[in-house]
Structure formats: C-alpha cells, structure tokens
Amino acid sequence: MSLIVLAGSVQARVDTVLKARGLNLRKYGALHHVVATPGISFSELARRFEITVQSMHTLLAALIAAGLLESTIPHPGDAAELVVTEAGRALLRELDGEISAIDDGLFGASAPLEWQQLGDAVTAVAIAATRAAGS
C-alpha cells in the first residue's frame, strides 16, 4: 500500500507539470520514445504503451496538431516517419528539467537518507528492467 500512496503523490506532481504544458504522461512518453528511437512505427509505439494502434494514432495526432511532432511518408506505400519538432524538443528539455527537479527534491542530496536510498533502489531496478527488456 505504501508504494501506491507514494506513486500517486509523485505522479500528481508530475501530472501538474505536464498538464500546464498541455500534455499527459503518455504524450510525454511518446515524445521521448520518438526521440530515442528514430524510425519507430505507430505499431511499435502502441505495443510499448500497451494500447491499440488506433489509440496511438489519436495520441500522436494530438501531438502533431500541437506542433510537437511531424509525420511524413517518404515514398508512397512507406510507413510514416515520426520526427519530434524543434518546438517538441524545446518542450521536452523544459519538462525534463522540471521533472528532474521534482525527482531531486524527493530523492536528492537534501532529502532524508531513507528517501535517497529509495531513489537509488528505484534507479537500480529501472536500469535492470531496461537491460532485461533489451536482451
């Protein structure tokens, strides 16, 4: 139960930052995935987010309409290529800074030792999960 309470509190802070910029966690994550994985398809993004391709199309259409993402089809019959616009990259830099500040406030050097240790443990688990997903 403690994890649920803690996660809810942290997510509420992050959601506030994202909402002020017209995003939610899925849209923020989608922008990061497109930056980190050039050429990623709509289908692969949908799989990563565990949503339908149709839902991913709707999510990406909102990012395109906001000017944060571009979708091009290089040649007829090719899959669409997604590119984060400069406005999208600038927004990600701002948001990453604000979200890092939340993280640092909770788990950084000025936090109580137990919170610092929790932050270190969560980071280690995230790294291990990323490695396991890549293998």
mmCIF file of C-alpha atoms in Angstrom:
data_model
loop_
_atom_site.group_PDB
_atom_site.id
_atom_site.type_symbol
_atom_site.label_atom_id
_atom_site.label_comp_id
_atom_site.label_asym_id
_atom_site.label_seq_id
_atom_site.Cartn_x
_atom_site.Cartn_y
_atom_site.Cartn_z
ATOM 1 C CA MET A 1 0.000 0.000 0.000
ATOM 2 C CA SER A 2 2.896 2.369 0.713
ATOM 3 C CA LEU A 3 4.091 2.126 -2.873
ATOM 4 C CA ILE A 4 0.646 3.061 -4.196
ATOM 5 C CA VAL A 5 0.439 6.126 -1.949
ATOM 6 C CA LEU A 6 3.974 7.207 -2.834
ATOM 7 C CA ALA A 7 3.475 6.648 -6.572
ATOM 8 C CA GLY A 8 0.204 8.580 -6.511
ATOM 9 C CA SER A 9 1.839 11.525 -4.784
ATOM 10 C CA VAL A 10 4.761 11.641 -7.212
ATOM 11 C CA GLN A 11 2.525 11.191 -10.258
ATOM 12 C CA ALA A 12 0.271 14.034 -9.093
ATOM 13 C CA ARG A 13 3.286 16.369 -9.057
ATOM 14 C CA VAL A 14 4.436 15.236 -12.493
ATOM 15 C CA ASP A 15 0.889 15.437 -13.887
ATOM 16 C CA THR A 16 0.626 19.050 -12.702
ATOM 17 C CA VAL A 17 3.813 19.978 -14.584
ATOM 18 C CA LEU A 18 2.698 18.151 -17.739
ATOM 19 C CA LYS A 19 -0.876 19.458 -17.666
ATOM 20 C CA ALA A 20 0.386 23.050 -17.500
ATOM 21 C CA ARG A 21 2.000 22.389 -20.903
ATOM 22 C CA GLY A 22 -0.984 20.565 -22.415
ATOM 23 C CA LEU A 23 0.493 17.080 -22.054
ATOM 24 C CA ASN A 24 -0.101 13.948 -20.047
ATOM 25 C CA LEU A 25 2.302 11.163 -19.142
ATOM 26 C CA ARG A 26 1.535 9.135 -22.302
ATOM 27 C CA LYS A 27 2.119 12.092 -24.631
ATOM 28 C CA TYR A 28 5.336 12.994 -22.804
ATOM 29 C CA GLY A 29 6.485 9.379 -23.013
ATOM 30 C CA ALA A 30 5.605 9.140 -26.705
ATOM 31 C CA LEU A 31 7.729 12.200 -27.500
ATOM 32 C CA HIS A 32 10.653 10.657 -25.623
ATOM 33 C CA HIS A 33 10.244 7.326 -27.429
ATOM 34 C CA VAL A 34 10.276 9.046 -30.826
ATOM 35 C CA VAL A 35 13.440 10.984 -29.909
ATOM 36 C CA ALA A 36 15.148 7.867 -28.527
ATOM 37 C CA THR A 37 14.056 5.509 -31.313
ATOM 38 C CA PRO A 38 14.294 7.153 -34.745
ATOM 39 C CA GLY A 39 12.076 5.386 -37.254
ATOM 40 C CA ILE A 40 9.811 3.839 -34.617
ATOM 41 C CA SER A 41 6.458 2.850 -36.073
ATOM 42 C CA PHE A 42 2.995 3.677 -34.814
ATOM 43 C CA SER A 43 2.519 -0.052 -34.150
ATOM 44 C CA GLU A 44 5.700 -0.370 -32.093
ATOM 45 C CA LEU A 45 4.775 2.686 -30.035
ATOM 46 C CA ALA A 46 1.341 1.187 -29.405
ATOM 47 C CA ARG A 47 2.947 -2.086 -28.273
ATOM 48 C CA ARG A 48 5.299 -0.264 -25.902
ATOM 49 C CA PHE A 49 2.401 1.651 -24.378
ATOM 50 C CA GLU A 50 0.144 -1.414 -24.345
ATOM 51 C CA ILE A 51 -2.625 0.403 -26.213
ATOM 52 C CA THR A 52 -4.271 -0.166 -29.580
ATOM 53 C CA VAL A 53 -2.760 1.253 -32.755
ATOM 54 C CA GLN A 54 -5.929 3.320 -33.175
ATOM 55 C CA SER A 55 -5.446 4.849 -29.709
ATOM 56 C CA MET A 56 -1.806 5.579 -30.539
ATOM 57 C CA HIS A 57 -2.866 7.289 -33.779
ATOM 58 C CA THR A 58 -5.196 9.519 -31.743
ATOM 59 C CA LEU A 59 -2.445 10.337 -29.240
ATOM 60 C CA LEU A 60 0.095 11.114 -31.974
ATOM 61 C CA ALA A 61 -2.450 13.183 -33.926
ATOM 62 C CA ALA A 62 -2.815 15.425 -30.866
ATOM 63 C CA LEU A 63 0.981 15.879 -30.701
ATOM 64 C CA ILE A 64 1.078 16.658 -34.429
ATOM 65 C CA ALA A 65 -1.769 19.183 -34.081
ATOM 66 C CA ALA A 66 0.126 20.842 -31.214
ATOM 67 C CA GLY A 67 3.187 21.236 -33.443
ATOM 68 C CA LEU A 68 5.331 18.942 -31.280
ATOM 69 C CA LEU A 69 5.607 16.072 -33.740
ATOM 70 C CA GLU A 70 5.692 15.669 -37.532
ATOM 71 C CA SER A 71 4.691 12.643 -39.543
ATOM 72 C CA THR A 72 5.900 12.194 -43.093
ATOM 73 C CA ILE A 73 5.620 9.420 -45.630
ATOM 74 C CA PRO A 74 8.871 9.455 -47.639
ATOM 75 C CA HIS A 75 7.503 7.447 -50.581
ATOM 76 C CA PRO A 76 4.030 6.153 -51.409
ATOM 77 C CA GLY A 77 3.492 2.867 -49.604
ATOM 78 C CA ASP A 78 6.190 3.547 -46.984
ATOM 79 C CA ALA A 79 5.409 3.652 -43.289
ATOM 80 C CA ALA A 80 5.056 7.098 -41.757
ATOM 81 C CA GLU A 81 8.203 8.540 -40.198
ATOM 82 C CA LEU A 82 7.777 10.398 -36.936
ATOM 83 C CA VAL A 83 10.037 13.303 -36.001
ATOM 84 C CA VAL A 84 9.867 15.489 -32.912
ATOM 85 C CA THR A 85 9.850 19.136 -33.995
ATOM 86 C CA GLU A 86 12.191 21.749 -32.562
ATOM 87 C CA ALA A 87 9.252 23.040 -30.509
ATOM 88 C CA GLY A 88 8.744 19.499 -29.207
ATOM 89 C CA ARG A 89 12.427 19.140 -28.339
ATOM 90 C CA ALA A 90 12.433 22.501 -26.544
ATOM 91 C CA LEU A 91 9.360 21.489 -24.568
ATOM 92 C CA LEU A 92 10.961 18.159 -23.636
ATOM 93 C CA ARG A 93 14.071 19.973 -22.371
ATOM 94 C CA GLU A 94 11.928 22.247 -20.190
ATOM 95 C CA LEU A 95 9.815 19.394 -18.870
ATOM 96 C CA ASP A 96 12.816 17.155 -18.245
ATOM 97 C CA GLY A 97 14.320 19.933 -16.120
ATOM 98 C CA GLU A 98 11.133 20.413 -14.115
ATOM 99 C CA ILE A 99 10.606 16.689 -13.608
ATOM 100 C CA SER A 100 14.260 16.246 -12.631
ATOM 101 C CA ALA A 101 13.743 18.970 -10.025
ATOM 102 C CA ILE A 102 10.811 17.005 -8.582
ATOM 103 C CA ASP A 103 12.980 13.881 -8.519
ATOM 104 C CA ASP A 104 15.874 15.727 -6.910
ATOM 105 C CA GLY A 105 13.600 17.273 -4.289
ATOM 106 C CA LEU A 106 12.264 13.870 -3.316
ATOM 107 C CA PHE A 107 15.383 11.734 -3.603
ATOM 108 C CA GLY A 108 18.386 14.066 -3.933
ATOM 109 C CA ALA A 109 21.127 15.083 -1.535
ATOM 110 C CA SER A 110 18.851 17.302 0.573
ATOM 111 C CA ALA A 111 16.269 14.535 1.071
ATOM 112 C CA PRO A 112 16.242 12.317 4.176
ATOM 113 C CA LEU A 113 18.621 9.351 3.919
ATOM 114 C CA GLU A 114 15.773 6.824 3.570
ATOM 115 C CA TRP A 115 14.408 8.747 0.588
ATOM 116 C CA GLN A 116 17.853 8.917 -1.004
ATOM 117 C CA GLN A 117 18.202 5.156 -0.583
ATOM 118 C CA LEU A 118 14.743 4.615 -2.066
ATOM 119 C CA GLY A 119 15.706 6.754 -5.063
ATOM 120 C CA ASP A 120 18.906 4.755 -5.547
ATOM 121 C CA ALA A 121 16.990 1.466 -5.321
ATOM 122 C CA VAL A 122 14.323 2.563 -7.800
ATOM 123 C CA THR A 123 17.029 3.745 -10.214
ATOM 124 C CA ALA A 124 18.814 0.380 -9.950
ATOM 125 C CA VAL A 125 15.565 -1.503 -10.622
ATOM 126 C CA ALA A 126 14.780 0.730 -13.635
ATOM 127 C CA ILE A 127 18.251 0.124 -15.095
ATOM 128 C CA ALA A 128 17.908 -3.633 -14.586
ATOM 129 C CA ALA A 129 14.453 -3.635 -16.197
ATOM 130 C CA THR A 130 15.759 -1.684 -19.193
ATOM 131 C CA ARG A 131 18.634 -4.120 -19.630
ATOM 132 C CA ALA A 132 16.305 -7.106 -19.353
ATOM 133 C CA ALA A 133 13.939 -5.623 -21.940
ATOM 134 C CA GLY A 134 16.847 -5.121 -24.335
ATOM 135 C CA SER A 135 18.088 -8.697 -24.126
#
